Short mmCIF file of C-alpha atoms in Angstrom, two decimals:
data_model
loop_
_atom_site.label_atom_id
_atom_site.label_comp_id
_atom_site.label_asym_id
_atom_site.label_seq_id
_atom_site.Cartn_x
_atom_site.Cartn_y
_atom_site.Cartn_z
CA UNK A 16 93.99 -53.03 28.83
CA UNK A 17 94.79 -53.91 25.22
CA UNK A 18 95.47 -57.64 24.77
CA UNK A 19 96.61 -59.21 21.50
CA UNK A 20 97.23 -62.88 20.95
CA UNK A 21 98.38 -65.20 18.20
CA UNK A 22 98.91 -68.95 17.99
CA UNK A 23 102.39 -70.20 17.08
CA UNK A 24 103.53 -71.68 13.81
CA UNK A 25 102.33 -75.33 13.65
CA UNK A 26 105.92 -76.55 13.96
CA UNK A 27 106.03 -75.05 17.46
CA UNK A 28 102.55 -76.16 18.52
CA UNK A 29 103.82 -78.96 20.73
CA UNK A 30 105.83 -76.46 22.79
CA UNK A 31 104.06 -73.08 22.63
CA UNK A 32 100.33 -72.44 23.12
CA UNK A 33 100.35 -68.77 22.18
CA UNK A 34 102.18 -65.47 22.08
CA UNK A 35 100.45 -62.56 23.79
CA UNK A 36 101.06 -58.90 24.54
CA UNK A 37 99.40 -56.62 27.07
CA UNK A 38 99.49 -52.83 27.08
CA UNK A 39 97.97 -50.11 29.22
CA UNK A 40 98.91 -46.86 30.89
CA UNK A 41 97.71 -46.42 34.45
CA UNK A 42 99.44 -43.11 35.04
CA UNK A 43 99.77 -42.51 38.77
CA UNK A 44 97.07 -45.05 39.62
CA UNK A 45 98.34 -48.07 41.54
CA UNK A 46 96.38 -51.30 41.09
CA UNK A 47 96.94 -54.16 43.48
CA UNK A 48 95.32 -57.57 43.82
CA UNK A 49 96.22 -61.18 44.67
CA UNK A 50 97.58 -63.41 41.91
CA UNK A 51 95.21 -66.40 41.76
CA UNK A 52 96.40 -69.97 41.34
CA UNK A 53 96.83 -70.82 37.68
CA UNK A 54 98.28 -73.76 35.73
CA UNK A 55 100.33 -71.85 33.17
CA UNK A 56 104.04 -71.84 32.28
CA UNK A 57 104.96 -68.43 30.89
CA UNK A 58 107.93 -66.30 29.91
CA UNK A 59 107.20 -62.62 30.59
CA UNK A 60 109.43 -60.11 28.79
CA UNK A 61 108.78 -56.62 30.13
CA UNK A 62 108.94 -53.90 27.51
CA UNK A 63 108.22 -51.25 30.14
CA UNK A 64 108.82 -51.26 33.89
CA UNK A 65 108.47 -54.78 35.42
CA UNK A 66 105.63 -55.44 37.84
CA UNK A 67 106.20 -55.19 41.56
CA UNK A 68 105.05 -57.93 43.90
CA UNK A 69 104.89 -58.97 47.51
CA UNK A 70 105.20 -62.68 48.32
CA UNK A 71 103.67 -64.15 51.48
CA UNK A 72 103.60 -60.77 53.20
CA UNK A 73 107.31 -60.07 52.63
CA UNK A 74 108.89 -56.93 51.20
CA UNK A 75 107.82 -55.48 47.85
CA UNK A 76 110.23 -56.53 45.11
CA UNK A 77 110.43 -56.06 41.36
CA UNK A 78 110.13 -58.91 38.88
CA UNK A 79 113.13 -59.66 36.64
CA UNK A 80 112.94 -57.99 33.22
CA UNK A 81 112.67 -61.42 31.61
CA UNK A 82 111.10 -63.95 33.95
CA UNK A 83 109.97 -67.56 33.73
CA UNK A 84 106.78 -67.99 35.75
CA UNK A 85 105.75 -71.50 36.71
CA UNK A 86 102.35 -72.84 37.75
CA UNK A 87 100.93 -71.06 40.80
CA UNK A 88 99.10 -73.13 43.39
CA UNK A 89 99.53 -71.96 46.97
CA UNK A 90 101.95 -69.07 47.33
CA UNK A 91 100.20 -65.80 48.20
CA UNK A 92 101.48 -63.14 45.80
CA UNK A 93 100.17 -59.57 45.68
CA UNK A 94 100.77 -57.68 42.43
CA UNK A 95 101.28 -53.91 42.24
CA UNK A 96 100.87 -52.18 38.86
CA UNK A 97 101.24 -48.54 37.91
CA UNK A 98 102.54 -46.36 35.08
CA UNK A 99 103.03 -47.90 31.65
CA UNK A 100 102.25 -51.61 31.29
CA UNK A 101 103.76 -53.36 28.29
CA UNK A 102 104.63 -57.04 28.53
CA UNK A 103 105.23 -59.75 25.91
CA UNK A 104 104.22 -63.27 26.97
CA UNK A 105 105.18 -66.70 25.67
CA UNK A 106 102.64 -69.21 26.94
CA UNK A 107 103.87 -72.81 26.87
CA UNK A 108 102.08 -76.11 26.52
CA UNK A 109 101.85 -78.00 29.85
CA UNK A 110 105.05 -79.97 29.22
CA UNK A 111 106.61 -77.39 26.89
CA UNK A 112 109.38 -76.07 29.12
CA UNK A 113 110.28 -79.54 30.31
CA UNK A 114 110.64 -80.73 26.72
CA UNK A 115 112.52 -77.62 25.65
CA UNK A 116 115.15 -77.36 28.39
CA UNK A 117 114.71 -80.53 30.46
CA UNK A 118 113.95 -78.69 33.68
CA UNK A 119 112.17 -80.46 36.53
CA UNK A 120 109.04 -78.31 36.58
CA UNK A 121 108.51 -78.70 40.32
CA UNK A 122 111.37 -76.20 40.73
CA UNK A 123 109.20 -73.54 39.07
CA UNK A 124 105.99 -74.09 41.04
CA UNK A 125 104.93 -70.87 42.81
CA UNK A 126 108.03 -69.16 41.47
CA UNK A 127 109.04 -66.43 39.06
CA UNK A 128 112.68 -67.03 38.13
CA UNK A 129 115.00 -64.89 36.03
CA UNK A 130 115.10 -66.45 32.56
CA UNK A 131 118.90 -66.72 32.65
CA UNK A 132 118.56 -69.23 35.51
CA UNK A 133 116.49 -71.49 33.24
CA UNK A 134 117.91 -70.83 29.76
CA UNK A 135 121.42 -69.74 30.66
CA UNK A 136 123.15 -67.25 28.37
CA UNK A 137 120.52 -67.91 25.69
CA UNK A 138 118.03 -65.90 27.75
CA UNK A 139 119.71 -62.59 26.92
CA UNK A 140 119.50 -63.41 23.21
CA UNK A 141 115.72 -63.87 23.44
CA UNK A 142 115.31 -60.72 25.53
CA UNK A 143 117.35 -58.61 23.13
CA UNK A 144 115.51 -59.94 20.08
CA UNK A 145 112.07 -59.23 21.53
CA UNK A 146 112.95 -55.80 22.94
CA UNK A 147 114.55 -54.59 19.74
CA UNK A 148 111.66 -55.70 17.50
CA UNK A 149 109.46 -52.82 16.30
CA UNK A 150 106.02 -54.37 16.85
CA UNK A 151 104.10 -57.45 18.03
CA UNK A 152 104.33 -59.45 14.74
CA UNK A 153 108.10 -58.90 14.64
CA UNK A 154 108.42 -59.91 18.30
CA UNK A 155 106.50 -63.12 17.58
CA UNK A 156 108.65 -63.88 14.54
CA UNK A 157 111.87 -63.40 16.52
CA UNK A 158 110.61 -65.55 19.41
CA UNK A 159 109.56 -68.28 16.98
CA UNK A 160 113.00 -68.31 15.36
CA UNK A 161 114.64 -68.47 18.78
CA UNK A 162 112.51 -71.42 19.93
CA UNK A 163 112.67 -73.10 16.53
CA UNK A 164 116.49 -73.19 16.76
CA UNK A 165 116.12 -75.36 19.88
CA UNK A 166 113.86 -77.98 18.29
CA UNK A 167 116.73 -80.27 17.22
CA UNK A 168 117.36 -81.17 20.86
CA UNK A 169 113.68 -81.46 21.73
CA UNK A 170 112.59 -84.37 23.90
CA UNK A 171 109.91 -86.46 22.15
CA UNK A 172 106.23 -86.08 22.97
CA UNK A 173 104.94 -88.76 25.32
CA UNK A 174 101.86 -89.90 27.20
CA UNK A 175 102.21 -87.12 29.78
CA UNK A 176 102.05 -84.43 27.12
CA UNK A 177 98.89 -85.98 25.69
CA UNK A 178 97.30 -86.34 29.11
CA UNK A 179 98.10 -82.78 30.25
CA UNK A 180 96.79 -81.28 27.02
CA UNK A 181 93.61 -83.35 27.37
CA UNK A 182 93.16 -81.82 30.81
CA UNK A 183 93.48 -78.33 29.35
CA UNK A 184 91.10 -79.11 26.50
CA UNK A 185 88.43 -80.31 28.94
CA UNK A 186 89.08 -77.46 31.43
CA UNK A 187 90.19 -79.97 34.04
CA UNK A 188 87.02 -82.04 33.81
CA UNK A 189 88.37 -85.42 32.83
CA UNK A 190 88.90 -88.48 34.99
CA UNK A 191 92.54 -88.93 35.90
CA UNK A 192 91.97 -92.67 36.06
CA UNK A 193 91.04 -92.59 32.38
CA UNK A 194 94.19 -90.68 31.51
CA UNK A 195 96.31 -93.20 33.42
CA UNK A 196 94.65 -96.07 31.58
CA UNK A 197 95.36 -94.47 28.20
CA UNK A 198 98.97 -93.68 29.10
CA UNK A 199 100.20 -97.26 29.40
CA UNK A 200 101.83 -96.33 32.71
CA UNK A 201 101.12 -97.47 36.21
CA UNK A 202 99.30 -94.97 38.41
CA UNK A 203 102.51 -94.38 40.37
CA UNK A 204 104.62 -93.85 37.23
CA UNK A 205 101.99 -91.51 35.79
CA UNK A 206 101.86 -89.43 38.98
CA UNK A 207 105.64 -89.14 39.25
CA UNK A 208 106.28 -88.31 35.59
CA UNK A 209 103.33 -85.91 35.36
CA UNK A 210 104.49 -83.95 38.41
CA UNK A 211 108.05 -83.68 37.10
CA UNK A 212 107.07 -82.64 33.57
CA UNK A 213 104.15 -80.32 34.43
CA UNK A 214 105.09 -79.17 37.92
CA UNK A 215 101.83 -79.95 39.69
CA UNK A 216 100.33 -83.31 40.54
CA UNK A 217 97.54 -84.41 38.16
CA UNK A 218 94.85 -83.65 40.75
CA UNK A 219 96.18 -80.20 41.64
CA UNK A 220 96.73 -79.37 37.97
CA UNK A 221 93.08 -80.18 37.24
CA UNK A 222 91.98 -78.02 40.18
CA UNK A 223 93.97 -74.99 39.02
CA UNK A 224 92.70 -75.36 35.45
CA UNK A 225 89.11 -75.52 36.66
CA UNK A 226 89.60 -72.53 38.96
CA UNK A 227 91.29 -70.45 36.27
CA UNK A 228 88.54 -71.36 33.81
CA UNK A 229 85.88 -70.12 36.23
CA UNK A 230 87.67 -66.78 36.63
CA UNK A 231 88.18 -66.37 32.88
CA UNK A 232 84.53 -67.23 32.19
CA UNK A 233 83.46 -64.52 34.62
CA UNK A 234 85.86 -62.04 33.05
CA UNK A 235 84.67 -62.78 29.50
CA UNK A 236 80.94 -62.97 30.35
CA UNK A 237 80.47 -60.77 33.44
CA UNK A 238 76.68 -60.81 33.10
CA UNK A 239 76.54 -64.58 33.54
CA UNK A 240 75.46 -65.52 37.09
CA UNK A 241 78.10 -67.12 39.29
CA UNK A 242 75.75 -70.02 39.97
CA UNK A 243 75.92 -70.93 36.29
CA UNK A 244 79.67 -70.46 36.08
CA UNK A 245 80.51 -72.63 39.06
CA UNK A 246 78.30 -75.46 37.86
CA UNK A 247 79.62 -75.24 34.29
CA UNK A 248 83.18 -75.45 35.55
CA UNK A 249 82.60 -78.47 37.78
CA UNK A 250 81.97 -77.12 41.28
CA UNK A 251 79.22 -78.53 43.45
CA UNK A 252 77.96 -75.06 44.42
CA UNK A 253 79.17 -71.56 45.20
CA UNK A 254 80.32 -72.59 48.67
CA UNK A 255 82.65 -75.12 47.03
CA UNK A 256 84.05 -72.37 44.80
CA UNK A 257 84.55 -70.01 47.76
CA UNK A 258 86.52 -72.75 49.56
CA UNK A 259 88.73 -73.08 46.49
CA UNK A 260 89.30 -69.31 46.54
CA UNK A 261 90.59 -69.58 50.08
CA UNK A 262 92.78 -72.58 49.20
CA UNK A 263 94.16 -71.27 45.89
CA UNK A 264 94.27 -67.50 46.44
CA UNK A 265 94.04 -67.02 50.20
CA UNK A 266 91.21 -64.52 49.82
CA UNK A 267 87.46 -64.23 49.42
CA UNK A 268 86.24 -63.79 45.82
CA UNK A 269 85.19 -60.20 46.55
CA UNK A 270 88.84 -59.35 47.34
CA UNK A 271 90.19 -60.16 43.87
CA UNK A 272 87.25 -60.40 41.45
CA UNK A 273 86.49 -57.04 39.89
CA UNK A 274 87.18 -54.94 36.83
CA UNK A 275 90.71 -56.31 36.52
CA UNK A 276 90.06 -59.84 37.70
CA UNK A 277 92.47 -62.38 36.22
CA UNK A 278 93.36 -59.96 33.44
CA UNK A 279 96.93 -61.23 33.39
CA UNK A 280 95.97 -64.87 32.86
CA UNK A 281 96.37 -66.15 29.31
CA UNK A 282 93.34 -66.67 27.11
CA UNK A 283 92.17 -70.26 26.69
CA UNK A 284 91.84 -71.86 23.28
#
């Protein structure tokens, strides 16, 4: 799979982490694997056929052509990919969508919602701009202009934004008590506001970051032993990591870690 990525213009850095695009052609091959838990907030704009998915053993459905995907923590989703893959991604900062449109992020947890249900009629404008652009740089430029036009109504950055971005920067390995102390909020206020603005509780957010980091480390350095990876990412041992796989994916590592493991998760940095 070809993956390209670019950071946003500095003016958008408080809202957007990166723009990415993924392309491949599987032909008649059908790839299927569980979608692991992950902390990200993403808009996916499909430039080819949308992915198909099965949620909690239900019927196979097709994703919306432009979909807002919230943090994934416990829902068991099986992805099915075939034919041409071409998808443009907007990866948001942890509180980015909350600041941009004021949505309570708990409504997006374990969900993939049609963008029009989050952005209203503005969603079709973004979709049309991105789909009509001739290449990745043009798609990024159009998306930046679209988001930039919304900055006048942007909610100000606050202690929750700083705390959530610190958690990302440390791959989930930072004491929540320290973040609460720096925030100037009570522990209860911090928990409530964090969950609303990010979607997950601080503890669960840290767990999904750590888990996603372990998977990405394996994907980027497949020769590195798992014993090193799990210790580097904060697990006690491999048994601890396997338990997290059951809790956050609903499967053993061998069932979803392979040549395409976590390939649809955004790149850290």
